[in-house]
mmCIF file of C-alpha atoms in Angstrom:
data_model
loop_
_atom_site.group_PDB
_atom_site.id
_atom_site.type_symbol
_atom_site.label_atom_id
_atom_site.label_comp_id
_atom_site.label_asym_id
_atom_site.label_seq_id
_atom_site.Cartn_x
_atom_site.Cartn_y
_atom_site.Cartn_z
ATOM 1 C CA MET O 1155 150.890 202.100 -54.440
ATOM 2 C CA SER O 1156 147.841 200.879 -52.324
ATOM 3 C CA ALA O 1157 144.783 199.413 -54.767
ATOM 4 C CA PRO O 1158 141.557 202.267 -54.266
ATOM 5 C CA THR O 1159 139.253 198.743 -52.899
ATOM 6 C CA SER O 1160 141.414 198.382 -50.044
ATOM 7 C CA PRO O 1161 139.236 199.435 -46.731
ATOM 8 C CA PRO O 1162 140.729 201.259 -43.635
ATOM 9 C CA LYS O 1163 143.437 199.626 -41.297
ATOM 10 C CA ALA O 1164 140.210 199.895 -38.512
ATOM 11 C CA GLN O 1165 137.859 197.973 -41.138
ATOM 12 C CA VAL O 1166 139.877 195.365 -41.927
ATOM 13 C CA LEU O 1167 141.004 194.840 -37.497
ATOM 14 C CA ALA O 1168 137.369 194.138 -37.155
ATOM 15 C CA VAL O 1169 137.077 191.819 -39.842
ATOM 16 C CA MET O 1170 139.830 189.827 -38.766
ATOM 17 C CA THR O 1171 139.574 189.680 -34.959
ATOM 18 C CA GLN O 1172 135.758 188.494 -35.800
ATOM 19 C CA ALA O 1173 137.397 186.052 -38.837
ATOM 20 C CA PHE O 1174 140.136 185.019 -36.404
ATOM 21 C CA ARG O 1175 138.200 184.402 -33.352
ATOM 22 C CA ASP O 1176 134.219 183.314 -34.561
ATOM 23 C CA GLY O 1177 136.132 181.259 -37.112
ATOM 24 C CA VAL O 1178 138.363 179.333 -35.494
ATOM 25 C CA PRO O 1179 137.415 177.887 -32.587
ATOM 26 C CA HIS O 1180 140.345 177.030 -31.002
ATOM 27 C CA ASN O 1181 141.284 180.180 -31.317
ATOM 28 C CA ALA O 1182 138.307 181.784 -29.444
ATOM 29 C CA ALA O 1183 138.872 178.478 -26.855
ATOM 30 C CA LEU O 1184 142.154 180.527 -25.681
ATOM 31 C CA GLY O 1185 140.814 183.576 -26.054
ATOM 32 C CA LEU O 1186 142.935 185.022 -28.309
ATOM 33 C CA GLU O 1187 142.367 188.122 -29.515
ATOM 34 C CA MET O 1188 143.520 190.604 -32.310
ATOM 35 C CA VAL O 1189 145.243 193.653 -31.667
ATOM 36 C CA ASP O 1190 146.675 194.817 -34.294
ATOM 37 C CA VAL O 1191 146.758 194.305 -38.360
ATOM 38 C CA GLY O 1192 149.233 195.715 -41.304
ATOM 39 C CA PRO O 1193 146.993 195.332 -44.180
ATOM 40 C CA GLY O 1194 149.256 195.012 -47.480
ATOM 41 C CA GLU O 1195 152.177 195.337 -45.284
ATOM 42 C CA GLY O 1196 151.842 191.531 -43.761
ATOM 43 C CA TYR O 1197 152.017 192.097 -40.102
ATOM 44 C CA ALA O 1198 149.977 191.442 -37.537
ATOM 45 C CA THR O 1199 149.781 191.113 -33.633
ATOM 46 C CA MET O 1200 147.786 188.947 -31.228
ATOM 47 C CA ARG O 1201 147.298 188.818 -27.586
ATOM 48 C CA LEU O 1202 147.062 185.498 -25.583
ATOM 49 C CA PRO O 1203 145.014 187.121 -22.028
ATOM 50 C CA TYR O 1204 147.019 184.771 -18.844
ATOM 51 C CA ALA O 1205 144.573 182.115 -18.149
ATOM 52 C CA GLU O 1206 145.568 179.506 -14.971
ATOM 53 C CA ALA O 1207 144.320 176.747 -17.499
ATOM 54 C CA LEU O 1208 146.589 177.030 -19.895
ATOM 55 C CA VAL O 1209 149.255 177.023 -17.434
ATOM 56 C CA GLY O 1210 152.242 174.414 -17.589
ATOM 57 C CA ASP O 1211 154.224 174.615 -14.433
ATOM 58 C CA PRO O 1212 151.507 174.379 -11.464
ATOM 59 C CA ALA O 1213 153.983 175.428 -9.204
ATOM 60 C CA THR O 1214 154.934 178.985 -10.258
ATOM 61 C CA GLY O 1215 151.623 179.502 -13.083
ATOM 62 C CA VAL O 1216 153.733 179.469 -15.942
ATOM 63 C CA LEU O 1217 152.185 179.817 -19.290
ATOM 64 C CA HIS O 1218 152.554 176.268 -21.053
ATOM 65 C CA GLY O 1219 155.119 176.320 -24.497
ATOM 66 C CA GLY O 1220 151.467 175.220 -26.562
ATOM 67 C CA ALA O 1221 149.885 177.593 -26.272
ATOM 68 C CA ILE O 1222 152.728 180.163 -27.034
ATOM 69 C CA SER O 1223 152.974 178.104 -29.923
ATOM 70 C CA SER O 1224 148.809 178.612 -30.872
ATOM 71 C CA LEU O 1225 149.166 182.033 -30.434
ATOM 72 C CA ILE O 1226 152.883 182.398 -32.562
ATOM 73 C CA ASP O 1227 151.331 180.253 -35.232
ATOM 74 C CA ALA O 1228 147.824 181.745 -35.455
ATOM 75 C CA THR O 1229 148.972 185.152 -35.403
ATOM 76 C CA CYS O 1230 151.606 184.230 -38.182
ATOM 77 C CA GLY O 1231 149.091 182.757 -40.946
ATOM 78 C CA ALA O 1232 147.654 186.553 -40.094
ATOM 79 C CA ALA O 1233 150.168 187.985 -41.138
ATOM 80 C CA VAL O 1234 150.127 186.391 -43.885
ATOM 81 C CA PHE O 1235 146.774 186.503 -44.619
ATOM 82 C CA MET O 1236 147.203 190.521 -44.660
ATOM 83 C CA LYS O 1237 150.018 190.027 -47.786
ATOM 84 C CA LEU O 1238 147.253 187.853 -49.304
ATOM 85 C CA THR O 1239 145.682 190.449 -52.214
ATOM 86 C CA ARG O 1240 142.951 188.431 -52.503
ATOM 87 C CA PRO O 1241 141.274 186.267 -49.493
ATOM 88 C CA LEU O 1242 142.766 182.371 -50.184
ATOM 89 C CA ALA O 1243 142.973 179.275 -47.614
ATOM 90 C CA ILE O 1244 146.285 178.693 -46.190
ATOM 91 C CA ALA O 1245 148.518 176.294 -44.099
ATOM 92 C CA THR O 1246 151.486 176.096 -41.513
ATOM 93 C CA LEU O 1247 154.006 174.368 -43.171
ATOM 94 C CA ASP O 1248 156.805 174.520 -40.890
ATOM 95 C CA LEU O 1249 157.325 176.493 -37.566
ATOM 96 C CA ARG O 1250 160.385 177.100 -35.264
ATOM 97 C CA ILE O 1251 160.316 178.372 -31.983
ATOM 98 C CA ASP O 1252 162.792 179.027 -29.298
ATOM 99 C CA TYR O 1253 162.008 179.280 -25.753
ATOM 100 C CA LEU O 1254 163.490 182.501 -24.629
ATOM 101 C CA LYS O 1255 162.445 182.778 -21.632
ATOM 102 C CA PRO O 1256 159.674 182.098 -19.543
ATOM 103 C CA ALA O 1257 156.544 184.312 -19.321
ATOM 104 C CA THR O 1258 155.332 186.221 -16.448
ATOM 105 C CA PRO O 1259 152.685 184.390 -14.585
ATOM 106 C CA GLY O 1260 149.808 186.362 -14.868
ATOM 107 C CA LEU O 1261 150.918 188.494 -17.933
ATOM 108 C CA ASP O 1262 149.284 188.073 -21.658
ATOM 109 C CA VAL O 1263 151.392 187.736 -24.124
ATOM 110 C CA PHE O 1264 151.695 189.496 -27.278
ATOM 111 C CA ALA O 1265 152.555 188.150 -30.488
ATOM 112 C CA ARG O 1266 153.791 189.850 -33.766
ATOM 113 C CA ALA O 1267 154.346 188.430 -36.878
ATOM 114 C CA ASP O 1268 155.557 189.460 -40.183
ATOM 115 C CA THR O 1269 155.483 188.579 -43.533
ATOM 116 C CA ILE O 1270 158.856 188.267 -44.975
ATOM 117 C CA LYS O 1271 158.291 187.160 -48.155
ATOM 118 C CA LEU O 1272 155.655 185.889 -49.874
ATOM 119 C CA THR O 1273 155.775 184.157 -53.125
ATOM 120 C CA ARG O 1274 152.992 182.499 -54.915
ATOM 121 C CA ASN O 1275 153.090 178.736 -53.217
ATOM 122 C CA VAL O 1276 154.478 180.434 -49.870
ATOM 123 C CA GLY O 1277 154.439 183.167 -47.372
ATOM 124 C CA PHE O 1278 157.800 183.400 -44.653
ATOM 125 C CA VAL O 1279 156.655 184.892 -41.770
ATOM 126 C CA ARG O 1280 159.658 185.552 -38.502
ATOM 127 C CA ALA O 1281 157.320 186.574 -34.969
ATOM 128 C CA LEU O 1282 158.217 187.320 -31.788
ATOM 129 C CA ALA O 1283 156.390 187.163 -28.637
ATOM 130 C CA TYR O 1284 156.987 189.360 -24.994
ATOM 131 C CA HIS O 1285 154.489 190.780 -22.846
ATOM 132 C CA ASP O 1286 155.208 194.727 -23.319
ATOM 133 C CA ASP O 1287 158.851 195.348 -25.078
ATOM 134 C CA PRO O 1288 159.117 192.937 -28.248
ATOM 135 C CA GLY O 1289 163.243 194.148 -26.995
ATOM 136 C CA ASP O 1290 163.109 191.891 -24.374
ATOM 137 C CA PRO O 1291 161.355 188.504 -25.849
ATOM 138 C CA ILE O 1292 159.489 185.747 -24.227
ATOM 139 C CA ALA O 1293 159.787 183.283 -27.745
ATOM 140 C CA ALA O 1294 161.174 183.989 -31.406
ATOM 141 C CA ALA O 1295 159.775 181.681 -34.487
ATOM 142 C CA THR O 1296 160.545 181.160 -38.083
ATOM 143 C CA GLY O 1297 157.712 179.600 -40.068
ATOM 144 C CA THR O 1298 156.360 179.021 -43.330
ATOM 145 C CA PHE O 1299 153.374 178.681 -44.808
ATOM 146 C CA MET O 1300 151.334 177.126 -47.963
ATOM 147 C CA ILE O 1301 149.247 179.563 -49.819
ATOM 148 C CA GLY O 1302 146.185 178.186 -51.108
ATOM 149 C CA THR O 1303 145.047 175.274 -49.704
ATOM 150 C CA LYS O 1304 142.033 173.186 -50.014
ATOM 151 C CA GLY O 1305 139.051 174.311 -47.600
ATOM 152 C CA THR O 1306 138.015 177.392 -47.239
ATOM 153 C CA SER O 1307 140.291 180.795 -45.710
ATOM 154 C CA VAL O 1308 139.109 182.202 -42.131
ATOM 155 C CA ALA O 1309 138.006 185.687 -44.048
ATOM 156 C CA GLN O 1310 135.612 183.425 -46.478
ATOM 157 C CA ARG O 1311 133.860 182.073 -43.428
ATOM 158 C CA ALA O 1312 133.909 185.314 -42.180
ATOM 159 C CA ASN O 1313 132.291 186.423 -45.270
ATOM 160 C CA ARG O 1314 128.998 184.351 -44.199
ATOM 161 C CA ALA O 1315 128.906 186.602 -41.528
ATOM 162 C CA PRO O 1316 128.081 190.883 -41.614
ATOM 163 C CA ARG O 1317 131.058 192.685 -43.243
ATOM 164 C CA ALA O 1318 132.849 191.020 -46.123
ATOM 165 C CA PRO O 1319 136.614 191.644 -45.838
ATOM 166 C CA GLU O 1320 137.139 192.270 -49.285
ATOM 167 C CA GLY O 1321 140.594 192.560 -50.489
ATOM 168 C CA THR O 1322 141.495 192.094 -46.529
ATOM 169 C CA GLY O 1323 145.119 191.673 -47.860
ATOM 170 C CA GLY O 1324 144.812 195.151 -49.637
ATOM 171 C CA GLY O 1325 147.330 197.132 -51.506
ATOM 172 C CA THR O 1326 149.660 194.833 -52.053
ATOM 173 C CA PRO O 1327 151.118 195.585 -55.712
ATOM 174 C CA MET L 1070 145.663 173.823 -8.308
ATOM 175 C CA THR L 1071 149.019 174.323 -7.271
ATOM 176 C CA VAL L 1072 151.249 171.179 -7.837
ATOM 177 C CA SER L 1073 154.388 171.794 -5.514
ATOM 178 C CA HIS L 1074 157.963 170.489 -8.225
ATOM 179 C CA ALA L 1075 159.413 168.381 -5.714
ATOM 180 C CA GLU L 1076 154.766 166.754 -5.661
ATOM 181 C CA LEU L 1077 155.376 166.921 -9.524
ATOM 182 C CA VAL L 1078 158.307 164.272 -9.601
ATOM 183 C CA SER L 1079 156.908 162.234 -6.934
ATOM 184 C CA ARG L 1080 153.519 162.198 -9.055
ATOM 185 C CA VAL L 1081 156.317 161.058 -11.901
ATOM 186 C CA GLU L 1082 158.718 158.786 -10.127
ATOM 187 C CA ARG L 1083 154.979 156.540 -9.106
ATOM 188 C CA ALA L 1084 153.671 156.843 -12.550
ATOM 189 C CA ARG L 1085 156.876 155.416 -13.853
ATOM 190 C CA ARG L 1086 156.489 152.432 -11.546
ATOM 191 C CA ASP L 1087 153.265 151.962 -11.852
ATOM 192 C CA GLY L 1088 152.086 153.048 -15.940
ATOM 193 C CA ASP L 1089 149.338 155.524 -14.285
ATOM 194 C CA TRP L 1090 150.388 159.055 -15.880
ATOM 195 C CA THR L 1091 146.449 160.647 -15.083
ATOM 196 C CA PRO L 1092 148.116 162.324 -11.425
ATOM 197 C CA VAL L 1093 151.033 163.899 -13.808
ATOM 198 C CA THR L 1094 148.663 164.613 -16.610
ATOM 199 C CA ASP L 1095 145.846 165.721 -14.351
ATOM 200 C CA ALA L 1096 148.673 168.590 -12.332
ATOM 201 C CA ILE L 1097 149.292 170.082 -15.848
ATOM 202 C CA PRO L 1098 146.541 172.438 -16.212
ATOM 203 C CA TYR L 1099 147.353 172.827 -19.517
ATOM 204 C CA ALA L 1100 147.327 168.977 -20.781
ATOM 205 C CA ARG L 1101 143.515 169.038 -19.167
ATOM 206 C CA PHE L 1102 142.502 172.057 -21.533
ATOM 207 C CA LEU L 1103 143.881 169.829 -24.239
ATOM 208 C CA GLY L 1104 142.806 166.686 -23.439
ATOM 209 C CA LEU L 1105 145.920 164.859 -22.891
ATOM 210 C CA ALA L 1106 146.300 161.313 -21.299
ATOM 211 C CA VAL L 1107 149.617 159.647 -21.478
ATOM 212 C CA GLU L 1108 149.601 155.641 -22.492
ATOM 213 C CA MET L 1109 151.343 152.947 -22.127
ATOM 214 C CA ARG L 1110 150.986 150.439 -24.878
ATOM 215 C CA ASP L 1111 153.488 147.431 -25.261
ATOM 216 C CA GLY L 1112 155.906 148.873 -23.373
ATOM 217 C CA GLU L 1113 155.755 152.407 -25.534
ATOM 218 C CA LEU L 1114 154.414 155.561 -23.995
ATOM 219 C CA LEU L 1115 151.849 157.330 -26.251
ATOM 220 C CA THR L 1116 150.563 160.587 -25.776
ATOM 221 C CA ARG L 1117 146.683 160.738 -27.237
ATOM 222 C CA MET L 1118 145.181 163.972 -27.149
ATOM 223 C CA ARG L 1119 141.156 163.426 -26.617
ATOM 224 C CA PHE L 1120 139.103 165.358 -29.757
ATOM 225 C CA SER L 1121 137.053 168.077 -28.437
ATOM 226 C CA PRO L 1122 135.713 170.549 -31.261
ATOM 227 C CA PRO L 1123 137.682 173.491 -28.884
ATOM 228 C CA LEU L 1124 140.824 171.885 -30.946
ATOM 229 C CA VAL L 1125 139.601 172.901 -34.208
ATOM 230 C CA GLY L 1126 141.399 175.676 -36.586
ATOM 231 C CA ASN L 1127 139.771 175.366 -39.776
ATOM 232 C CA ALA L 1128 135.986 174.526 -39.087
ATOM 233 C CA SER L 1129 135.456 174.260 -42.591
ATOM 234 C CA ILE L 1130 137.520 171.037 -43.578
ATOM 235 C CA PRO L 1131 137.382 170.429 -39.622
ATOM 236 C CA ALA L 1132 141.484 170.326 -39.155
ATOM 237 C CA LEU L 1133 142.486 170.850 -35.936
ATOM 238 C CA HIS L 1134 144.929 173.722 -34.636
ATOM 239 C CA GLY L 1135 148.216 173.491 -35.838
ATOM 240 C CA GLY L 1136 148.976 175.225 -32.259
ATOM 241 C CA THR L 1137 147.880 171.881 -30.858
ATOM 242 C CA LEU L 1138 149.568 170.002 -33.043
ATOM 243 C CA ALA L 1139 151.979 171.401 -31.448
ATOM 244 C CA ALA L 1140 151.706 171.144 -28.433
ATOM 245 C CA LEU L 1141 151.295 167.776 -28.292
ATOM 246 C CA LEU L 1142 154.581 166.782 -29.657
ATOM 247 C CA GLU L 1143 155.902 169.006 -27.467
ATOM 248 C CA CYS L 1144 154.466 166.983 -24.619
ATOM 249 C CA ALA L 1145 154.503 163.397 -25.757
ATOM 250 C CA SER L 1146 158.781 165.111 -25.904
ATOM 251 C CA ILE L 1147 158.505 165.836 -22.370
ATOM 252 C CA PHE L 1148 156.763 162.924 -20.886
ATOM 253 C CA GLN L 1149 158.953 160.522 -23.154
ATOM 254 C CA LEU L 1150 161.996 161.943 -20.867
ATOM 255 C CA LEU L 1151 160.514 161.904 -18.191
ATOM 256 C CA ALA L 1152 159.695 158.755 -18.712
ATOM 257 C CA GLU L 1153 163.021 157.171 -19.821
ATOM 258 C CA MET L 1154 165.529 159.432 -17.628
ATOM 259 C CA GLU L 1155 167.476 157.642 -14.676
ATOM 260 C CA THR L 1156 166.241 160.797 -12.588
ATOM 261 C CA VAL L 1157 163.129 162.924 -13.219
ATOM 262 C CA VAL L 1158 164.140 166.318 -13.226
ATOM 263 C CA LEU L 1159 161.535 168.707 -15.039
ATOM 264 C CA PRO L 1160 162.959 169.457 -18.687
ATOM 265 C CA LYS L 1161 163.067 172.961 -20.194
ATOM 266 C CA THR L 1162 161.754 173.777 -23.741
ATOM 267 C CA ILE L 1163 164.641 174.625 -25.911
ATOM 268 C CA ASN L 1164 163.070 175.254 -29.679
ATOM 269 C CA VAL L 1165 160.678 173.371 -31.699
ATOM 270 C CA THR L 1166 160.290 172.738 -34.764
ATOM 271 C CA ILE L 1167 156.729 171.745 -35.946
ATOM 272 C CA ASP L 1168 156.497 169.851 -39.432
ATOM 273 C CA TYR L 1169 152.679 169.890 -40.708
ATOM 274 C CA MET L 1170 152.246 167.105 -42.939
ATOM 275 C CA ARG L 1171 148.732 166.688 -43.277
ATOM 276 C CA SER L 1172 145.695 168.163 -41.922
ATOM 277 C CA GLY L 1173 144.869 167.159 -38.391
ATOM 278 C CA ARG L 1174 141.261 165.243 -38.309
ATOM 279 C CA ALA L 1175 138.590 165.378 -36.091
ATOM 280 C CA VAL L 1176 139.454 162.665 -34.256
ATOM 281 C CA ASP L 1177 141.763 161.120 -31.456
ATOM 282 C CA THR L 1178 145.298 162.177 -32.347
ATOM 283 C CA PHE L 1179 148.917 160.086 -30.769
ATOM 284 C CA ALA L 1180 152.357 160.841 -30.584
ATOM 285 C CA LYS L 1181 155.214 159.105 -30.193
ATOM 286 C CA ALA L 1182 158.547 160.548 -29.062
ATOM 287 C CA THR L 1183 161.936 159.261 -29.250
ATOM 288 C CA ILE L 1184 165.260 160.416 -27.730
ATOM 289 C CA ALA L 1185 167.983 161.306 -30.313
ATOM 290 C CA ARG L 1186 170.121 162.051 -27.512
ATOM 291 C CA LEU L 1187 170.136 161.961 -23.895
ATOM 292 C CA GLY L 1188 173.070 164.433 -22.827
ATOM 293 C CA ARG L 1189 174.092 166.130 -19.630
ATOM 294 C CA ARG L 1190 172.643 169.018 -20.630
ATOM 295 C CA VAL L 1191 170.761 168.805 -23.465
ATOM 296 C CA ALA L 1192 168.412 166.451 -24.428
ATOM 297 C CA SER L 1193 167.794 166.088 -28.245
ATOM 298 C CA VAL L 1194 163.892 164.425 -29.197
ATOM 299 C CA HIS L 1195 161.842 163.902 -32.036
ATOM 300 C CA ALA L 1196 158.279 162.837 -32.203
ATOM 301 C CA VAL L 1197 155.158 162.212 -34.894
ATOM 302 C CA ALA L 1198 151.655 162.820 -33.992
ATOM 303 C CA PHE L 1199 149.128 160.004 -35.768
ATOM 304 C CA GLN L 1200 145.692 159.281 -36.374
ATOM 305 C CA ASP L 1201 145.583 156.029 -37.664
ATOM 306 C CA GLU L 1202 146.539 152.690 -37.363
ATOM 307 C CA GLN L 1203 149.049 152.769 -39.818
ATOM 308 C CA ARG L 1204 151.325 155.834 -38.187
ATOM 309 C CA THR L 1205 150.435 158.114 -40.702
ATOM 310 C CA GLY L 1206 151.933 161.094 -39.922
ATOM 311 C CA VAL L 1207 150.019 164.229 -39.254
ATOM 312 C CA ALA L 1208 153.156 166.399 -37.957
ATOM 313 C CA SER L 1209 156.124 165.655 -36.668
ATOM 314 C CA ALA L 1210 159.101 167.792 -34.452
ATOM 315 C CA THR L 1211 162.470 168.307 -33.299
ATOM 316 C CA GLY L 1212 162.521 169.466 -30.248
ATOM 317 C CA HIS L 1213 165.686 170.267 -27.676
ATOM 318 C CA PHE L 1214 165.276 170.564 -24.408
ATOM 319 C CA LEU L 1215 167.805 171.504 -20.864
ATOM 320 C CA VAL L 1216 167.763 168.674 -18.793
ATOM 321 C CA LEU L 1217 170.162 170.320 -16.129
ATOM 322 C CA GLY L 1218 170.085 168.847 -12.676
ATOM 323 C CA ARG L 1219 169.864 164.921 -14.472
ATOM 324 C CA ASP L 1220 172.857 162.986 -11.769
ATOM 325 C CA ASP L 1221 172.809 159.976 -14.098
ATOM 326 C CA ALA L 1222 174.947 162.539 -16.665
ATOM 327 C CA PRO L 1223 177.709 160.708 -17.690
#
């Protein structure tokens, strides 16, 4: 099924790791790290390392919901990107986040996002944030993304750096 | 820095009297990380997010990261609740829905929050983020917050 031009997953992960950190200053400021990608399948997992600077409740050390929003927004965008057959700029149209329980102080937060449908114009995404068990989530999110907006895609920006992410989206017929 | 809930509540009470919210935002590490400041202008509360390069999401435009706008709107909603509730309880976010209308430019962003309903357990708050005098919406949010423990509730 997958196109012969699809680069191996490890290569896509390396490119996405770099693109989503070096091409997105706020991701770098948060210390966000790409930990898994599903080129063609349209999913991504990112990690937000626990940091004192991101605490929302100074009495308990619980992370601020805003930091988790950024993690989820970035991961959802990456998941849409992993569903594209060619690199296009995307933009969040809307994002709903349910905060299910406070994050545990000191622990990293992961987010896994899945593109459940990609049309010509819009990508539809679901995401969960959790510590180590997606079955015990911290937050759940639903988002929509516009496809092909102005500006260059993270991959195009990474393109200027070594290792072209040609066909990053890979595989999708 | 550790600030107890009691201390945070007393800082909010003081801010409501003298209009200086700096001791409140100073107590919240993430508010400092984003560069948030709460300002009273002509009797209305605005939350300002000072532009800084680490807030950028798309460096090619450049545009603010969507997560920073979500965080600004959530914080503005919470500050509005803290300012308006008779007794100070620390609101817990149940959920937030963010609509992104245009890309946030590399300048300061303001958010204005309005409490749509303040119930015994839950408050619904709308917030809009803008970057110009006309208040052209960059992003807006609807949030629901748990406000348990209000003794001013009907």
